[in-house]
CSV table of C-alpha atoms in Angstrom, one decimal:
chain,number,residue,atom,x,y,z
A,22,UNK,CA,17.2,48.2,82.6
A,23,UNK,CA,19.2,48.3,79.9
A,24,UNK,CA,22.4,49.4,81.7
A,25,UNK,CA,21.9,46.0,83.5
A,26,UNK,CA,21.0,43.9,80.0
A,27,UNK,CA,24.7,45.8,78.7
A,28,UNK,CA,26.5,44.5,82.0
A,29,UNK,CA,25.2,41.2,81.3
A,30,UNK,CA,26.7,41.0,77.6
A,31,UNK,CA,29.7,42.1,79.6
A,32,UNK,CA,29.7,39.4,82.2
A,33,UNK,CA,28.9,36.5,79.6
A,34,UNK,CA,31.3,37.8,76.8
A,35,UNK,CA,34.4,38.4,79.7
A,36,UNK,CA,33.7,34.7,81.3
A,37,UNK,CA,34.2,33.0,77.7
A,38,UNK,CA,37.0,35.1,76.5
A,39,UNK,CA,39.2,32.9,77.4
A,40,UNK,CA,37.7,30.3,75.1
A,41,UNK,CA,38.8,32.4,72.1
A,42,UNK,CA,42.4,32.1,72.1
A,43,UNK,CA,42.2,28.2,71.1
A,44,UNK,CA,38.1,28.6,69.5
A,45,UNK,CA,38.6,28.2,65.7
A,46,UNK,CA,35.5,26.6,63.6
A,47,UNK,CA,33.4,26.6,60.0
A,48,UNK,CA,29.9,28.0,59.6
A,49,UNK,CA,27.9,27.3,56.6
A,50,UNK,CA,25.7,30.0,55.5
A,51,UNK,CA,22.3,29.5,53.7
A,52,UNK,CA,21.9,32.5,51.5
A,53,UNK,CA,18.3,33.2,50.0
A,54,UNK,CA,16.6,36.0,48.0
A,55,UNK,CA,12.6,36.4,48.2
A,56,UNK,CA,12.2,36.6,44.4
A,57,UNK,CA,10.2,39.2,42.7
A,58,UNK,CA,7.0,38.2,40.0
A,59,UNK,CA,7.3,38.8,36.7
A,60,UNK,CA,5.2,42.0,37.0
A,61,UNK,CA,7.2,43.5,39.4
A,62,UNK,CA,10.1,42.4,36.9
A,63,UNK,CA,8.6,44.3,34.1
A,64,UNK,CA,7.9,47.7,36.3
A,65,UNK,CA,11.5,47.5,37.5
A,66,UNK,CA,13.1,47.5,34.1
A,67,UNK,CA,10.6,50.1,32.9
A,68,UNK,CA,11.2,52.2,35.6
A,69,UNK,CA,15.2,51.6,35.4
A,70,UNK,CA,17.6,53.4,32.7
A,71,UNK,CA,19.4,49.8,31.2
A,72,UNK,CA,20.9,49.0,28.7
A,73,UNK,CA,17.6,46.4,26.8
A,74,UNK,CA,20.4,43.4,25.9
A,75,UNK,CA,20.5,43.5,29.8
A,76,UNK,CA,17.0,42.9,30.6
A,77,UNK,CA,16.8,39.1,29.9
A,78,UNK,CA,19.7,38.3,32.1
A,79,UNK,CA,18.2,40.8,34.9
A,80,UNK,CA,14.9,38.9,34.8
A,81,UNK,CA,16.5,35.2,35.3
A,82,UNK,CA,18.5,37.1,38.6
A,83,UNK,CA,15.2,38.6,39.8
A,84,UNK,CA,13.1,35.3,39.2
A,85,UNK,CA,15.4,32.8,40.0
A,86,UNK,CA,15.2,31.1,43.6
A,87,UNK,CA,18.1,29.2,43.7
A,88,UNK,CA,19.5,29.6,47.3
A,89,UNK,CA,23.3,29.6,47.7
A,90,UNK,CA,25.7,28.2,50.5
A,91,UNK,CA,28.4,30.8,52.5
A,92,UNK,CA,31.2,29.5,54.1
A,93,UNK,CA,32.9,31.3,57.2
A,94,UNK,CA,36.3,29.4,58.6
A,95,UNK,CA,37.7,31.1,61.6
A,96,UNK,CA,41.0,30.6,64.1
A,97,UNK,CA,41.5,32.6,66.8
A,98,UNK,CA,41.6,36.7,66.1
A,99,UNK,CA,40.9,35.8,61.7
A,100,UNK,CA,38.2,35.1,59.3
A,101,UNK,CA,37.9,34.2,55.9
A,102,UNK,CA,34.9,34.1,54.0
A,103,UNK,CA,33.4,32.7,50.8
A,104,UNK,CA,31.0,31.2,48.8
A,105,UNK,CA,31.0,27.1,48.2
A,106,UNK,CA,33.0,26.6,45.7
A,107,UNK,CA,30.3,24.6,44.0
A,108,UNK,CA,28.5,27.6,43.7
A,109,UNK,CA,30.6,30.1,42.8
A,110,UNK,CA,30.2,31.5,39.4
A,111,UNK,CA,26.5,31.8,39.9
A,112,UNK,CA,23.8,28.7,40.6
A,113,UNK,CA,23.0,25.6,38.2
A,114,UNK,CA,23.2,25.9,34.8
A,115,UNK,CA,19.9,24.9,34.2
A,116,UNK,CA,18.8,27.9,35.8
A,117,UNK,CA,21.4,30.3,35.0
A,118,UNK,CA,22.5,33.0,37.6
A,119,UNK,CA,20.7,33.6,40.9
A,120,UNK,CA,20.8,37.0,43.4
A,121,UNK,CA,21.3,34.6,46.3
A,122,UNK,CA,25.2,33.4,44.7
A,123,UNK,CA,25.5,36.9,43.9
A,124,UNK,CA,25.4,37.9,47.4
A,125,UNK,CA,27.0,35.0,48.6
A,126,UNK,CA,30.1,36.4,47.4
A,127,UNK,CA,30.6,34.9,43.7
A,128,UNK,CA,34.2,34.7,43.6
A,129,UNK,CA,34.9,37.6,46.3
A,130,UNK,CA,37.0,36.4,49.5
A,131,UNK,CA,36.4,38.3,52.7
A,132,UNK,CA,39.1,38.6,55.6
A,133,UNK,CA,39.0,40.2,58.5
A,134,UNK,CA,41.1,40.4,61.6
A,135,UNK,CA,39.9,41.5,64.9
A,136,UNK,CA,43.5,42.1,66.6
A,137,UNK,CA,45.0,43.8,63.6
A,138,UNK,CA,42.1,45.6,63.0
A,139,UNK,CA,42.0,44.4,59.3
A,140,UNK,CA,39.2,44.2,56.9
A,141,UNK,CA,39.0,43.8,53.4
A,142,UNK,CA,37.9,42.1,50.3
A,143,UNK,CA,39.9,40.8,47.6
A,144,UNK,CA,37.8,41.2,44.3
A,145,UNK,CA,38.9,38.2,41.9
A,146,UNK,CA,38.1,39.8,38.7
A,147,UNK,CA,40.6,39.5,35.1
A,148,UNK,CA,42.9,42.0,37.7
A,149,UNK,CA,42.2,41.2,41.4
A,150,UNK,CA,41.6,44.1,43.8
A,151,UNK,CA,41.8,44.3,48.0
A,152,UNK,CA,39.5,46.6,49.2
A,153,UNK,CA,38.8,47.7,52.5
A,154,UNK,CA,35.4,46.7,53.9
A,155,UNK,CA,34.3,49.6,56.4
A,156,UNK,CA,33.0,48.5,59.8
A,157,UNK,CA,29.2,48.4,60.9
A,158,UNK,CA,27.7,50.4,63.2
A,159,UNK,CA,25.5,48.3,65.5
A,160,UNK,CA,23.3,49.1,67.8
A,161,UNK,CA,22.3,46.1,70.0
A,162,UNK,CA,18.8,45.5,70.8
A,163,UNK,CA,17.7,43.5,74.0
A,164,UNK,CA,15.5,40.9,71.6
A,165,UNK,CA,16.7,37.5,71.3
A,166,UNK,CA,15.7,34.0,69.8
A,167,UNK,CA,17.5,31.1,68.9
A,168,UNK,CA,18.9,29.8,65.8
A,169,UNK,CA,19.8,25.8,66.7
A,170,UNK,CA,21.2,25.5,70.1
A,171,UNK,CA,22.2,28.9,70.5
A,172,UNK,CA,20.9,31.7,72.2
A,173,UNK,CA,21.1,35.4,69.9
A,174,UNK,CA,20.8,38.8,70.5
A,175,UNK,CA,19.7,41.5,67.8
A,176,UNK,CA,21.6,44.1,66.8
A,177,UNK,CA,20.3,46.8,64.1
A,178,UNK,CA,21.9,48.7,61.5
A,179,UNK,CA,21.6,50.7,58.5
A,180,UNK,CA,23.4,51.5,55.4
A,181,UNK,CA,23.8,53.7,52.5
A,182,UNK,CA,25.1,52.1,49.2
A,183,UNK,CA,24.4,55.0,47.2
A,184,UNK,CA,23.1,58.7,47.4
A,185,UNK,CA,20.3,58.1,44.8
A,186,UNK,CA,19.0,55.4,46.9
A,187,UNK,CA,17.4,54.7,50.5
A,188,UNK,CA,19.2,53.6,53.5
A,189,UNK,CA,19.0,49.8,53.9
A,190,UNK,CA,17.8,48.1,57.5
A,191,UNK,CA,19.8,45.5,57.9
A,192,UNK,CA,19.0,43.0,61.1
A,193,UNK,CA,21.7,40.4,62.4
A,194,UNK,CA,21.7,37.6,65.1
A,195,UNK,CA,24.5,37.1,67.0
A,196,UNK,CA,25.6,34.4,69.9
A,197,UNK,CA,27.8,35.8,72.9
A,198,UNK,CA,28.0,31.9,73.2
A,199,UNK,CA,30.7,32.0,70.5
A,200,UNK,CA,32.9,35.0,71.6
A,201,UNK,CA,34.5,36.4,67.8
A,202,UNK,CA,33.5,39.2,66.1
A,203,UNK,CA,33.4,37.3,62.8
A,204,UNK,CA,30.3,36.5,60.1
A,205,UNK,CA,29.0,36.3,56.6
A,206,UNK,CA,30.8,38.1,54.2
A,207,UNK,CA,31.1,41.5,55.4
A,208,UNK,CA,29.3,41.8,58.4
A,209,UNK,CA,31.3,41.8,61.5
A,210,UNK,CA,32.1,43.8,64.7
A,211,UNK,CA,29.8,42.0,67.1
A,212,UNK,CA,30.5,40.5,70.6
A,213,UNK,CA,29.8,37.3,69.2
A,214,UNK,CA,29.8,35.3,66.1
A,215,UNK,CA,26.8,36.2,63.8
A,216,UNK,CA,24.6,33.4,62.9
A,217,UNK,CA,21.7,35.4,60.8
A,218,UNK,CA,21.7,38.6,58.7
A,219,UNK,CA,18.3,39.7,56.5
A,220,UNK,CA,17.7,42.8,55.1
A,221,UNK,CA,14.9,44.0,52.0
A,222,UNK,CA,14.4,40.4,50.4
A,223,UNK,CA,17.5,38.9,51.8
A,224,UNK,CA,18.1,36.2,54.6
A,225,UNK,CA,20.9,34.9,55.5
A,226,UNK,CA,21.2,32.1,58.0
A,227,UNK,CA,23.7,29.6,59.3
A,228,UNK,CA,23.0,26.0,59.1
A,229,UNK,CA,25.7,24.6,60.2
A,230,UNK,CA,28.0,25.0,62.7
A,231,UNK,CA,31.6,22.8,63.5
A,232,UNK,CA,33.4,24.1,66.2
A,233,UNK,CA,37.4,22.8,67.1
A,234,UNK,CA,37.6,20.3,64.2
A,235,UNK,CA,39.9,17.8,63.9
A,236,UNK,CA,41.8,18.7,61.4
A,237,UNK,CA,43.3,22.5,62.5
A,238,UNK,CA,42.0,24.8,61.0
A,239,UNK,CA,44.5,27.3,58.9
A,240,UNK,CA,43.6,30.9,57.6
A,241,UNK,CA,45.3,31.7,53.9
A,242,UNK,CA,45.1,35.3,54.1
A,243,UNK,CA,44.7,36.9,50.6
A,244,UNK,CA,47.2,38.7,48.7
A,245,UNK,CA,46.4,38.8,45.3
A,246,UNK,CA,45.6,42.5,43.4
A,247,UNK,CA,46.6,46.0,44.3
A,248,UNK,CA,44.7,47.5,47.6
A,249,UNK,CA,42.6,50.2,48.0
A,250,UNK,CA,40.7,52.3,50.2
A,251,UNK,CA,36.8,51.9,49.7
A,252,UNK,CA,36.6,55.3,48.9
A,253,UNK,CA,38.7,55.0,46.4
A,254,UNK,CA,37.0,51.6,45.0
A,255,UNK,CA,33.6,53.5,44.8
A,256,UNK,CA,35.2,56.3,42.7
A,257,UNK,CA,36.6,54.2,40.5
A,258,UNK,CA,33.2,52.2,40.0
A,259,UNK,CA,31.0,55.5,39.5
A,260,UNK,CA,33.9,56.6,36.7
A,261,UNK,CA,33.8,53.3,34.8
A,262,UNK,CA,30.0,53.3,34.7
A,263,UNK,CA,30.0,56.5,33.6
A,264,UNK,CA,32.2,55.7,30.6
A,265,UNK,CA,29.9,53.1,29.7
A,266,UNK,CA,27.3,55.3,29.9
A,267,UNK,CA,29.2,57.6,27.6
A,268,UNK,CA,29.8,54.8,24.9
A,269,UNK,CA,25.9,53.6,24.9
């Protein structure tokens, strides 16, 4: 059974391949965060070693439910992803910074490229950074459903962001339909473009799909800041926390 479901991705992703070579489109990402109360805000910072000048900006994050919009423009074999522009630099003002814009990407821009075999992200901070994104380990599942008009398969995975810290489950919906390997910022590596990601409180889905615009459709590949393995990134992050940690 499921050596005949694989030979069926097979069969559908060989038939449109040929599509891919002149495919290129924009997907708009809604990005929301299931928001925490405010005594399940008051055991986290309890339980947490921060600094206490942090804890009123941490609540607002935790509380807020501002959603935020991803935006994911591919042509042919690249990607390039990024949060609207309106909402970069966190969510209204009246409300102050959300999770969801946080994990939309701030002002992070993510590129891959499926032929070159090149992933990063370029960091925009007071000194920009590249930093290689590591690919996902799927394992495709044989459930589907559809998000708009287009039929998706599951595909599982988990991650490890730190040692002190349980592996995350993350679930994503992808369409063979679409035949790239491209999606929200950095998940990618599936026969098909991914159309939903959720994991813990997160959920990520796309709203919008234009496929073949008018107007072509032209990936600006980034340049800016010194690149790095993301070894070395994560290294350099423990460090500087460390010295802050130091100075408190």
């Amino acid at each position: 059974m499921k050596k005949n479901y694989l030979l069926f991705l097979c069969i559908v992703f060989t038939t449109i391949l040929s599509a891919q070579n002149t495919l290129q489109g924009k997907v708009f990402y809604t990005i929301s965060f299931k928001t925490f109360t405010k005594q399940q805000v008051d055991s986290i910072l309890e339980k947490g070693n921060r600094p206490r000048l942090t804890h009123s900006t941490i609540r607002k994050m935790l509380m807020n439910n501002e959603k935020a919009t991803g935006v994911l423009a591919f042509s042919k074999n690249e990607s390039l992803y990024q949060a609207e522009k309106k909402m970069k630099n966190g969510a209204k003002k009246n409300k102050g910074l959300s999770m969801a814009s946080m994990i939309a990407g701030g002002n992070t821009i993510y590129y891959t490229n499926s032929t070159e075999k090149d992933y990063y992200k370029q960091l925009n901070y007071a000194e920009p950074l590249r930093v290689d994104l590591l690919p996902i380990k799927w394992t495709i599942t044989q459930e589907t459903k559809k998000i708009g008009n287009y039929l998706c398969f599951k595909a599982l995975a988990v991650e490890k962001v730190r040692d002190d810290k349980p592996l995350i489950k993350i679930a994503a919906w992808f369409t063979p339909t679409i035949p790239v390997s491209f999606g929200p910022i950095d998940y990618f590596g599936l026969p098909g473009l991914i159309l939903g990601v959720s994991y813990n409180r997160i959920n990520i889905k796309a709203t919008k799909i234009v496929l073949n615009p008018k107007e072509k459709i032209v990936i600006k590949k980034p340049t800016k800041g010194k690149r790095m393995t993301n070894a070395a990134y994560e290294e350099m992050s423990k460090n500087f926390f460390k010295d802050l940690e130091r100075k408190r």
